[in-house]
Coordinates of C-alpha atoms in Angstrom, one line a residue:
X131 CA -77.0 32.0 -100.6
X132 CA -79.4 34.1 -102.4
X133 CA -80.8 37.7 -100.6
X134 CA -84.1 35.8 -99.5
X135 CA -82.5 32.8 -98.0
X136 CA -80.1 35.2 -95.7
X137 CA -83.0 37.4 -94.7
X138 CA -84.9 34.6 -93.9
X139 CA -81.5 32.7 -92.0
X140 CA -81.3 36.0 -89.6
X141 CA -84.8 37.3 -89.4
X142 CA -84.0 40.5 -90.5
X143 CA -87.5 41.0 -92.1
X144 CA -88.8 40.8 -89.1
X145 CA -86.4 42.5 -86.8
X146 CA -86.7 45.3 -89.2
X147 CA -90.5 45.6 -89.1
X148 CA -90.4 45.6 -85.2
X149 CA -88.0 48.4 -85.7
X150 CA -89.9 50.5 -88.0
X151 CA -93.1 49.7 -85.8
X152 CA -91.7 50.7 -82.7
X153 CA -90.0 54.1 -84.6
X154 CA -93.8 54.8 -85.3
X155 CA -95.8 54.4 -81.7
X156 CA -93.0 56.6 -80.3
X157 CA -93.5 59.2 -83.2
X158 CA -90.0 59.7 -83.5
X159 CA -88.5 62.6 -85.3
X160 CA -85.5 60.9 -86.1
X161 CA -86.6 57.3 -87.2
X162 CA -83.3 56.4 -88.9
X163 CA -81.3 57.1 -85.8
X164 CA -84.4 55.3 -83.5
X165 CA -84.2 52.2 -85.3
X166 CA -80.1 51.7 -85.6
X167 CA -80.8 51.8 -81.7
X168 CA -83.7 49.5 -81.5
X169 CA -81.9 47.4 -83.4
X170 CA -78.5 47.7 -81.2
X171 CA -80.4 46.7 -78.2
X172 CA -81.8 43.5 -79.7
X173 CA -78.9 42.1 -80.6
X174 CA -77.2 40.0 -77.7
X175 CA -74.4 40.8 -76.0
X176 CA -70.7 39.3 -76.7
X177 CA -67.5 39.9 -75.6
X178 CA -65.5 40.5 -78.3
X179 CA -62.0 41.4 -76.7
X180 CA -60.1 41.2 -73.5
X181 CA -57.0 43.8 -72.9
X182 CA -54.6 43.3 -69.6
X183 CA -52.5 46.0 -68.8
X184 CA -50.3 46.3 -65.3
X185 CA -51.2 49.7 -63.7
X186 CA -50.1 51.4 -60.3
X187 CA -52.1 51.0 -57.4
X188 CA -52.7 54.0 -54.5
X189 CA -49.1 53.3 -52.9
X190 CA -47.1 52.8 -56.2
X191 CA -47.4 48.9 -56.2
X192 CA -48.0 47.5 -59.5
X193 CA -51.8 45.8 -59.9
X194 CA -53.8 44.7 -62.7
X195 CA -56.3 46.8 -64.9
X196 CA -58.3 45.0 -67.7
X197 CA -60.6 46.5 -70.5
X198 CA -63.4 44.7 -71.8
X199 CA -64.9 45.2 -75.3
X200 CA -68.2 43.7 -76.3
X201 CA -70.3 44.4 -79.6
X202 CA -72.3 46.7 -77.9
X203 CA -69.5 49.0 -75.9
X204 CA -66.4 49.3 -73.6
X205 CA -65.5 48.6 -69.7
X206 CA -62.4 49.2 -67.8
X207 CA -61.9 47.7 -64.2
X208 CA -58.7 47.1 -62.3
X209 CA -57.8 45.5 -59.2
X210 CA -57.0 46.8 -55.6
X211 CA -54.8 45.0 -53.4
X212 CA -54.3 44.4 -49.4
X213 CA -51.0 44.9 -46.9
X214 CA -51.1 41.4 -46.8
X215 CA -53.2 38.2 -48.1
X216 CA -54.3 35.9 -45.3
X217 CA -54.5 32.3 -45.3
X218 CA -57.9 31.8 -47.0
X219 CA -58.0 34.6 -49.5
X220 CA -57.1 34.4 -53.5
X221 CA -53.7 34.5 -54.0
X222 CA -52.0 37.4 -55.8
X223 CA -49.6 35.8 -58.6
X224 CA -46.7 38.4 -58.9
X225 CA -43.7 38.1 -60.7
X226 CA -41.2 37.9 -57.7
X227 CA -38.2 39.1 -59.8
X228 CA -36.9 41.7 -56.9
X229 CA -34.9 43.9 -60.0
X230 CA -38.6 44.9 -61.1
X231 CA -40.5 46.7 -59.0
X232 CA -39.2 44.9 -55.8
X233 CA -40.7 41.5 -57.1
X234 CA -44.0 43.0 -57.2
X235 CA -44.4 43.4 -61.0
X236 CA -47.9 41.7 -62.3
X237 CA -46.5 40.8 -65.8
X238 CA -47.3 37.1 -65.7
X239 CA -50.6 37.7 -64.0
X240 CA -51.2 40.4 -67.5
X241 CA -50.2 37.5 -69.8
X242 CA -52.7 35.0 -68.1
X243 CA -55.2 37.6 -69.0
X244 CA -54.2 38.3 -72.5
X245 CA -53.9 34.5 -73.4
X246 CA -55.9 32.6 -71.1
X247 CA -58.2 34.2 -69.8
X248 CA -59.1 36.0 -73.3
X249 CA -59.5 32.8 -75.3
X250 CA -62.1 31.2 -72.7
X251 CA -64.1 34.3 -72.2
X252 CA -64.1 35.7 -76.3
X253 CA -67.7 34.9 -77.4
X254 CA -69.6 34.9 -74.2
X255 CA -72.5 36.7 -72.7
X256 CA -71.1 39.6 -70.7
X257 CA -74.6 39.3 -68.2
X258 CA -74.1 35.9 -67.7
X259 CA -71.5 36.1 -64.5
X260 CA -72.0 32.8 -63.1
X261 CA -70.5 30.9 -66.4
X262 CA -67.8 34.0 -66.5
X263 CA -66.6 33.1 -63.2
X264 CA -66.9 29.4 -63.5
X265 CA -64.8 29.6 -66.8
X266 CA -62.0 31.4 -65.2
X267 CA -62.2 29.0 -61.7
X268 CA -61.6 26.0 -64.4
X269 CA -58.7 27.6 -65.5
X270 CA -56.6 27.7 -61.7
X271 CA -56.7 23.7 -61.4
X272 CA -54.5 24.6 -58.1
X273 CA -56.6 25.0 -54.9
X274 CA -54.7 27.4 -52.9
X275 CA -57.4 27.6 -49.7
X276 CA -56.3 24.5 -47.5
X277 CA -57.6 23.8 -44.4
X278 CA -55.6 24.8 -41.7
X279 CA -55.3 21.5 -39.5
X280 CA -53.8 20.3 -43.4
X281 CA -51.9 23.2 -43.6
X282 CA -50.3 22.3 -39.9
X283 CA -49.7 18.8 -41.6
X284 CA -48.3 20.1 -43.9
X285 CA -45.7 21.8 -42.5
X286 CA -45.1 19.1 -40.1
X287 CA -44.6 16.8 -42.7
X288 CA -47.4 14.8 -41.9
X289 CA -50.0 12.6 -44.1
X290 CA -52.6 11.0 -41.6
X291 CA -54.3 14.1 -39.4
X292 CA -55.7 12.5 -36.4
X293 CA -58.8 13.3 -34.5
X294 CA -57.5 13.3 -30.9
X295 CA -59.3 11.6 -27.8
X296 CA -60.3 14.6 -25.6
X297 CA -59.6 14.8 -22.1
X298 CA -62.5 16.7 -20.8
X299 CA -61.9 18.2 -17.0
X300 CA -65.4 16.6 -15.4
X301 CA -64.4 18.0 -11.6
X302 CA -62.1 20.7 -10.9
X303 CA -59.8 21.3 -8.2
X304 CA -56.4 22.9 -7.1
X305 CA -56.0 26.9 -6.2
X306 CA -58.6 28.0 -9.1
X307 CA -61.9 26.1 -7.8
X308 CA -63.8 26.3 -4.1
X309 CA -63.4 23.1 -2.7
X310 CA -60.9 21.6 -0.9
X311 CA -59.6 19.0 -3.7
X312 CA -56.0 19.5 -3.7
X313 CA -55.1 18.6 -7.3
X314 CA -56.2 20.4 -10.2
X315 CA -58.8 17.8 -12.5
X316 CA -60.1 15.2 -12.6
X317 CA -60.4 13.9 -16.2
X318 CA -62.2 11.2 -18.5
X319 CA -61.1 9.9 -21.8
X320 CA -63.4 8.3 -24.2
X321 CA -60.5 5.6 -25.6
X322 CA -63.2 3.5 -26.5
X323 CA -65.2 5.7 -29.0
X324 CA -65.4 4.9 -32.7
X325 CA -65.6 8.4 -34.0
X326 CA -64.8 11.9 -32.2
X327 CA -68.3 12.6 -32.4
X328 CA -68.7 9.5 -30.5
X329 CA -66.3 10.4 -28.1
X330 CA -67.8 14.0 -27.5
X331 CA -71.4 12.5 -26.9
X332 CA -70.0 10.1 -24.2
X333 CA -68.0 12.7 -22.5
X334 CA -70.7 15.2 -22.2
X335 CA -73.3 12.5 -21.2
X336 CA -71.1 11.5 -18.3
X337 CA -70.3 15.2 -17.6
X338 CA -74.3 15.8 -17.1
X339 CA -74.4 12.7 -15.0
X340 CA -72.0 13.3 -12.5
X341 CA -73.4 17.5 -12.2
X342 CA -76.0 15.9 -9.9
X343 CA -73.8 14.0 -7.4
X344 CA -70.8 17.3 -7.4
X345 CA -73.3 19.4 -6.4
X346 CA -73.7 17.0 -3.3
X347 CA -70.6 16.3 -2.6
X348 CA -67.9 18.5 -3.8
X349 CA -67.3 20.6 -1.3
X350 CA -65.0 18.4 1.2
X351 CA -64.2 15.9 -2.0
X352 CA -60.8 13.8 -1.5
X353 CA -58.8 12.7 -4.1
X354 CA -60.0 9.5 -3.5
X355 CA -64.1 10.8 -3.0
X356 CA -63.4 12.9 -6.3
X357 CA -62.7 9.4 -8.4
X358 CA -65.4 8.0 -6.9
X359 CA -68.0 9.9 -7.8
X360 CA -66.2 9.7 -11.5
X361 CA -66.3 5.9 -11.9
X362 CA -70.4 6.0 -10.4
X363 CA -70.8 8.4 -13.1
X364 CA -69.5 6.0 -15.9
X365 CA -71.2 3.8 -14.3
X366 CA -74.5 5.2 -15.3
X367 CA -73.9 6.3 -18.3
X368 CA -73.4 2.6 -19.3
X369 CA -69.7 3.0 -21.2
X370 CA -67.5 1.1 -18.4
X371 CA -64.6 0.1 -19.9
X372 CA -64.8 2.5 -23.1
X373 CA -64.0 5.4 -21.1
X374 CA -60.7 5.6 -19.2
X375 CA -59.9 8.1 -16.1
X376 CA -56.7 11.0 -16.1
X377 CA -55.8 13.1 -12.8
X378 CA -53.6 16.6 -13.1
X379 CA -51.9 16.7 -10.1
X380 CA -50.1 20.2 -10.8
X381 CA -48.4 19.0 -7.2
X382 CA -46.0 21.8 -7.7
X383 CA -49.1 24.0 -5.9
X384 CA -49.3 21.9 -2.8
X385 CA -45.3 21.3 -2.3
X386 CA -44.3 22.2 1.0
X387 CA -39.7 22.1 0.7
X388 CA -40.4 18.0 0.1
X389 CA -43.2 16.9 1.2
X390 CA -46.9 17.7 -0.3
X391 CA -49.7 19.3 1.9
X392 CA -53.0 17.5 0.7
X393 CA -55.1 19.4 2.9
X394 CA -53.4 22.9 2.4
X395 CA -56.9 24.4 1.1
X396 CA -58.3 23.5 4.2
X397 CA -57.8 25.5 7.1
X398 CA -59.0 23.2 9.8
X399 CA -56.8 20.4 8.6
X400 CA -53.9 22.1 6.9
X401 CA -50.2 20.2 8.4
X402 CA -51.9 17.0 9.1
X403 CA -52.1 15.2 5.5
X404 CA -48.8 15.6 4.8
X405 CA -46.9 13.1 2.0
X406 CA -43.7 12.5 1.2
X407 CA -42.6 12.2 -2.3
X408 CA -42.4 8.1 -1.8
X409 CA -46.0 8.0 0.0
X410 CA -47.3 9.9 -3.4
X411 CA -45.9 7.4 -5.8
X412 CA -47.6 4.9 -3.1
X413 CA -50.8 6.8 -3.2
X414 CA -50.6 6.7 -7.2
X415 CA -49.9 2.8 -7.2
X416 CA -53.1 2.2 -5.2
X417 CA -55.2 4.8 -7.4
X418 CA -54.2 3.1 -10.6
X419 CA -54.9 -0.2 -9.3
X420 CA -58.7 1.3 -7.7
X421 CA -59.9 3.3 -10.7
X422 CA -59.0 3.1 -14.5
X423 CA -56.5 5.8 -14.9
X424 CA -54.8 5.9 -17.6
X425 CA -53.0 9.0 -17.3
X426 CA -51.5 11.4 -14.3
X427 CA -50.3 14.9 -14.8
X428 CA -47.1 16.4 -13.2
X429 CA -47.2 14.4 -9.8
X430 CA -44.6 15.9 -8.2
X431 CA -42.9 19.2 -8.2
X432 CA -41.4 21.0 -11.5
X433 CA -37.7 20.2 -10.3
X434 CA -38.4 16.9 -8.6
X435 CA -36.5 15.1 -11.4
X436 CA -35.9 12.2 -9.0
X437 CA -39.2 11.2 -8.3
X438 CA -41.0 11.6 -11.2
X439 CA -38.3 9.4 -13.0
X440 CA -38.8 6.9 -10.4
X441 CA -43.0 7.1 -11.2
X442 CA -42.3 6.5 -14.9
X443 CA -40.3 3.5 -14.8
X444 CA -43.2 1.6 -13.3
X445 CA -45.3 2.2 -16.1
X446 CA -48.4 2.2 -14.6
X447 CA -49.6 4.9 -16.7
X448 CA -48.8 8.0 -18.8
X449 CA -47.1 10.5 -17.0
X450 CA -47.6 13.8 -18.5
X451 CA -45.4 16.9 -18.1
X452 CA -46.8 20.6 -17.3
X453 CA -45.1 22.1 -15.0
X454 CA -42.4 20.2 -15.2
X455 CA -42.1 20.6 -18.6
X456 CA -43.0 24.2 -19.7
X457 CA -43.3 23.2 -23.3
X458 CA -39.7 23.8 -23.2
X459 CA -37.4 22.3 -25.9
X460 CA -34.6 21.9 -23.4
X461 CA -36.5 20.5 -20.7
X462 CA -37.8 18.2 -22.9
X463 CA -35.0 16.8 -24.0
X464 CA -33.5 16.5 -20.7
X465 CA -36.6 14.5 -19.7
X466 CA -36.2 12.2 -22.7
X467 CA -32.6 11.4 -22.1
X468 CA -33.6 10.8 -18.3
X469 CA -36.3 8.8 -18.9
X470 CA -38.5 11.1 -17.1
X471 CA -42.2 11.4 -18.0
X472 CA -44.1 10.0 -21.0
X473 CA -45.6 12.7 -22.4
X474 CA -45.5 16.3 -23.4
X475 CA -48.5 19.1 -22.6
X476 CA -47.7 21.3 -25.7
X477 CA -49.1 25.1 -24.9
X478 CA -48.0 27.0 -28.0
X479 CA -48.5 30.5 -26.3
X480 CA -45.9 28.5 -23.7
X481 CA -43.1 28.1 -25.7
X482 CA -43.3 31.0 -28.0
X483 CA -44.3 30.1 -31.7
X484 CA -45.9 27.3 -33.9
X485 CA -42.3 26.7 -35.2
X486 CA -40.9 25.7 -32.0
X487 CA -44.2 24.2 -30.8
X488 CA -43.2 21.6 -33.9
X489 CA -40.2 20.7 -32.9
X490 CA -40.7 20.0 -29.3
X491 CA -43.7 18.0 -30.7
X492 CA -41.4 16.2 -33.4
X493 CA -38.9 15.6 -30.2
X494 CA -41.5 13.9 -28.2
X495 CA -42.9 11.9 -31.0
X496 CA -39.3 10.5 -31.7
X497 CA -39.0 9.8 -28.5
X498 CA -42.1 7.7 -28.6
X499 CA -44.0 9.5 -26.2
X500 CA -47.6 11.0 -26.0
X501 CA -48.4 14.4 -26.7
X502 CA -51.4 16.6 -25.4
X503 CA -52.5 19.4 -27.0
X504 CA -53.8 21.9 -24.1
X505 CA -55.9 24.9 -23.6
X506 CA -54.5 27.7 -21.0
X507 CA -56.5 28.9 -18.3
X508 CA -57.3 32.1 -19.5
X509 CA -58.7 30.8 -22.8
X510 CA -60.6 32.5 -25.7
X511 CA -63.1 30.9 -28.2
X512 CA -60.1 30.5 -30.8
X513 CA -60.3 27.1 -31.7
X514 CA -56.8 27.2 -33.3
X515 CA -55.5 23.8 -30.9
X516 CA -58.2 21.8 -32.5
X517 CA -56.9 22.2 -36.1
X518 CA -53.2 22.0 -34.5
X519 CA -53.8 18.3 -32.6
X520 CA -55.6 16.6 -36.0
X521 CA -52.5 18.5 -38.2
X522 CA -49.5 17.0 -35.8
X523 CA -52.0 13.9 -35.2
X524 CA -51.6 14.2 -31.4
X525 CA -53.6 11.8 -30.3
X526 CA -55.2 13.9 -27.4
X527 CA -55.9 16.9 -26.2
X528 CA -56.9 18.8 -23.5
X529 CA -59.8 21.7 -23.7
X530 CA -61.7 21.6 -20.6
X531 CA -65.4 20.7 -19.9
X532 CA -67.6 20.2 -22.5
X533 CA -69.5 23.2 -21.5
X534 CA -68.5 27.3 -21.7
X535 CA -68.0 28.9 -24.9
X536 CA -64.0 28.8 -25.1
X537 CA -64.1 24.9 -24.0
X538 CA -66.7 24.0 -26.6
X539 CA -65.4 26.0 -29.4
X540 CA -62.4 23.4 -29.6
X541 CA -64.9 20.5 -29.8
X542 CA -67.0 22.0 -32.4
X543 CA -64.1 22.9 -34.6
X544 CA -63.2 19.0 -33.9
X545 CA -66.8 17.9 -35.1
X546 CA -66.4 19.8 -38.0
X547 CA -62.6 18.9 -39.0
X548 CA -63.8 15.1 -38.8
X549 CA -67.5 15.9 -40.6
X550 CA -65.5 17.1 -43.6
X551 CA -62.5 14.4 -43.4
X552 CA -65.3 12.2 -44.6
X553 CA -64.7 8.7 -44.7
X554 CA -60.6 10.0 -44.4
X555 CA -61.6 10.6 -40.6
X556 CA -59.5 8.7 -38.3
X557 CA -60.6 8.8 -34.4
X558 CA -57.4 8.0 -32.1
X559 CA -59.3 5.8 -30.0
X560 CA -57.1 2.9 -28.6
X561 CA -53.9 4.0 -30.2
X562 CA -54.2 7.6 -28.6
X563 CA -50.5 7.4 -27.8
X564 CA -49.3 5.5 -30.9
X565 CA -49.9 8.0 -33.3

């Protein structure tokens, strides 16, 4: 290549008039020295070498610091480091061997740099972060930020999550609400829906129409009053059949020694309703035959094993354990071997950890029961039970109304769970126990 032909292949001619041009409007008095700068600055910038070293952070922990060297200087930046990285942060890769630095050495994590890392980035605009960062996401193939309902799975051992059918309280009763309706809810389950999106708009549209017909009628509401006004409500909504009924009982309130005071929040009739154990599993018979209920919460006392046994063998419906059960491993297990119940009401906060919340769950699924994931009554808007019914695939749960913050928030994290399982999403629907 002749002198011309690699002036003319860089465009030095002209780069250097430039130079010289500009070194002359600014009147330099050091041209030389102002055009080896002008001509610094039009040159693009390139990274020319990467350096990892493994430094000491503020409390003595080894961390990372790299330099940077382009064509047109130097830069040094090194990494800090948290007590603890949660569940959706980067993960720190340290070396783990516990004879260096208490496992904490960054040596691997330095090696990444100097091999990895240096070969994608050598030859790239510095300014250009976007295509930096991209270059080094397309290195870590490994996604490390799960969701936590897959995380659950997970750890459950689990491959399906499950969006569960909600059981959403649509009239209140028991020692918490003003009214005289001796058992605690009233609830309805939308078996019928396609999609948990489906099933919220159903429940809240019958929610709405039966607000009407409590405010009328509440006050001196039955058990029997309280149902009815739940079927009219279905009714006008236009469902029918695609949304089934569930009563908690939490009977343990109203026990009086063995029989159960029906009227006991009423003061004018208190002593006059009262049932025995065998006129309640009467009373259930003829409420399962009268309304679609599909489901009845601890209807008798915690330590009335003999009774509610009795009530599960006719397999009218779910029977659900509360009170009676506690979320307690041992319970549970007694109740399985006694054939007493059908299902478990898991409250995590009840029995202690997530760790023991799995295996009571994994006990009751053996068993080929249902399992309900519930709020507490004293709830927050931590919608943590949502992600933990779709990661153990539940099949129900149990969150409240679908109104008030804390209620809702559970729904909403359930709308988005399904939203970003896609086409994945599976809705629990008619096999709400089976799962």
């Amino acid at each position: 290549m002749s002198v011309q032909e690699y002036l003319d292949k860089h465009m030095l001619s002209r780069k250097i008039e430039d130079a010289v041009n500009a070194a002359v409007r600014a009147k330099t008095s050091d041209p030389v020295l102002f055009i080896s700068n002008h001509m610094r600055k039009s040159v693009p910038s390139v990274i020319t070498k990467i350096i990892g070293r493994q430094i000491l952070d503020s409390r003595g922990i080894p961390t990372v610091e790299v330099d940077l060297f382009t064509n047109k200087g130097s830069f040094r930046a090194s990494v800090p480091s948290g007590h603890v990285s949660g569940m959706y942060e980067a993960v720190e890769l340290r070396d783990g061997d516990k004879g260096i630095y208490l496992g904490n050495s960054v040596t691997r994590a330095i090696k990444n740099i100097n091999e990895k890392i240096s070969e994608a980035l050598v030859g790239m605009d510095p300014t250009l972060q976007s295509q930096i960062d991209q270059a080094m996401i397309d290195l870590n193939k490994t996604e490390k930020k799960v969701p936590l309902y897959k995380h659950i799975s997970d750890l459950f051992g689990k491959t399906n999550p499950t969006l569960p059918v909600p059981a959403f309280t649509v009239i209140s009763g028991g020692k918490h609400a003003g009214n005289n309706l001796a058992i605690q809810e009233i609830m309805i389950l939308p078996i019928g829906a396609n999609r948990f999106e489906d099933a919220l708009q159903m429940g809240s549209e019958t929610y709405h129409h039966l607000k009407i017909q409590k405010v009328r009628h509440l006050p001196d509401c039955s058990v029997q009053e309280g149902l009815g006004l739940v079927k009219e409500a279905i009714s006008r909504t236009g469902y029918g059949e695609r949304i089934k009924m569930a009563i908690d009982v939490a009977a343990t309130t109203f026990c009086k020694g063995t029989k159960y005071d029906l009227d006991y929040k009423s003061q004018n009739k208190s002593g006059q309703n009262f049932k025995s154990a065998d006129d309640m599993i009467n009373m259930y018979k003829e409420l399962c035959v009268e309304y679609p209920i599909v489901s009845i919460e601890d209807p008798f006392d915690r330590e009335d094993w003999e009774h509610i046994k009795q009530f599960s063998e006719l397999g009218l419906c779910q029977v659900v354990g509360d009170d009676f059960l506690m979320s307690n491993y041992n319970r549970t297990k007694r109740a399985i071997n006694e054939s007493s119940c059908t299902a478990l009401l898991l409250k995590v906060n009840q029995i202690g950890t997530v760790t023991e919340a799995l295996e009571v769950v994994k006990l009751a699924k053996d068993a080929h029961w249902g399992v309900v994931a519930s709020h507490r009554i004293g709830e927050t808007e931590d919608s943590f039970i949502a992600d933990l019914s779709v990661g153990l695939a539940m099949g129900q749960i149990k969150t409240g109304a679908p109104c008030r913050g804390e209620r809702v928030a559970k729904y909403n994290q359930l709308l988005r769970i399904e939203e970003e399982l896609g086409d994945q999403a599976v809705y629990a629907g008619e096999d709400w126990r089976a799962t």
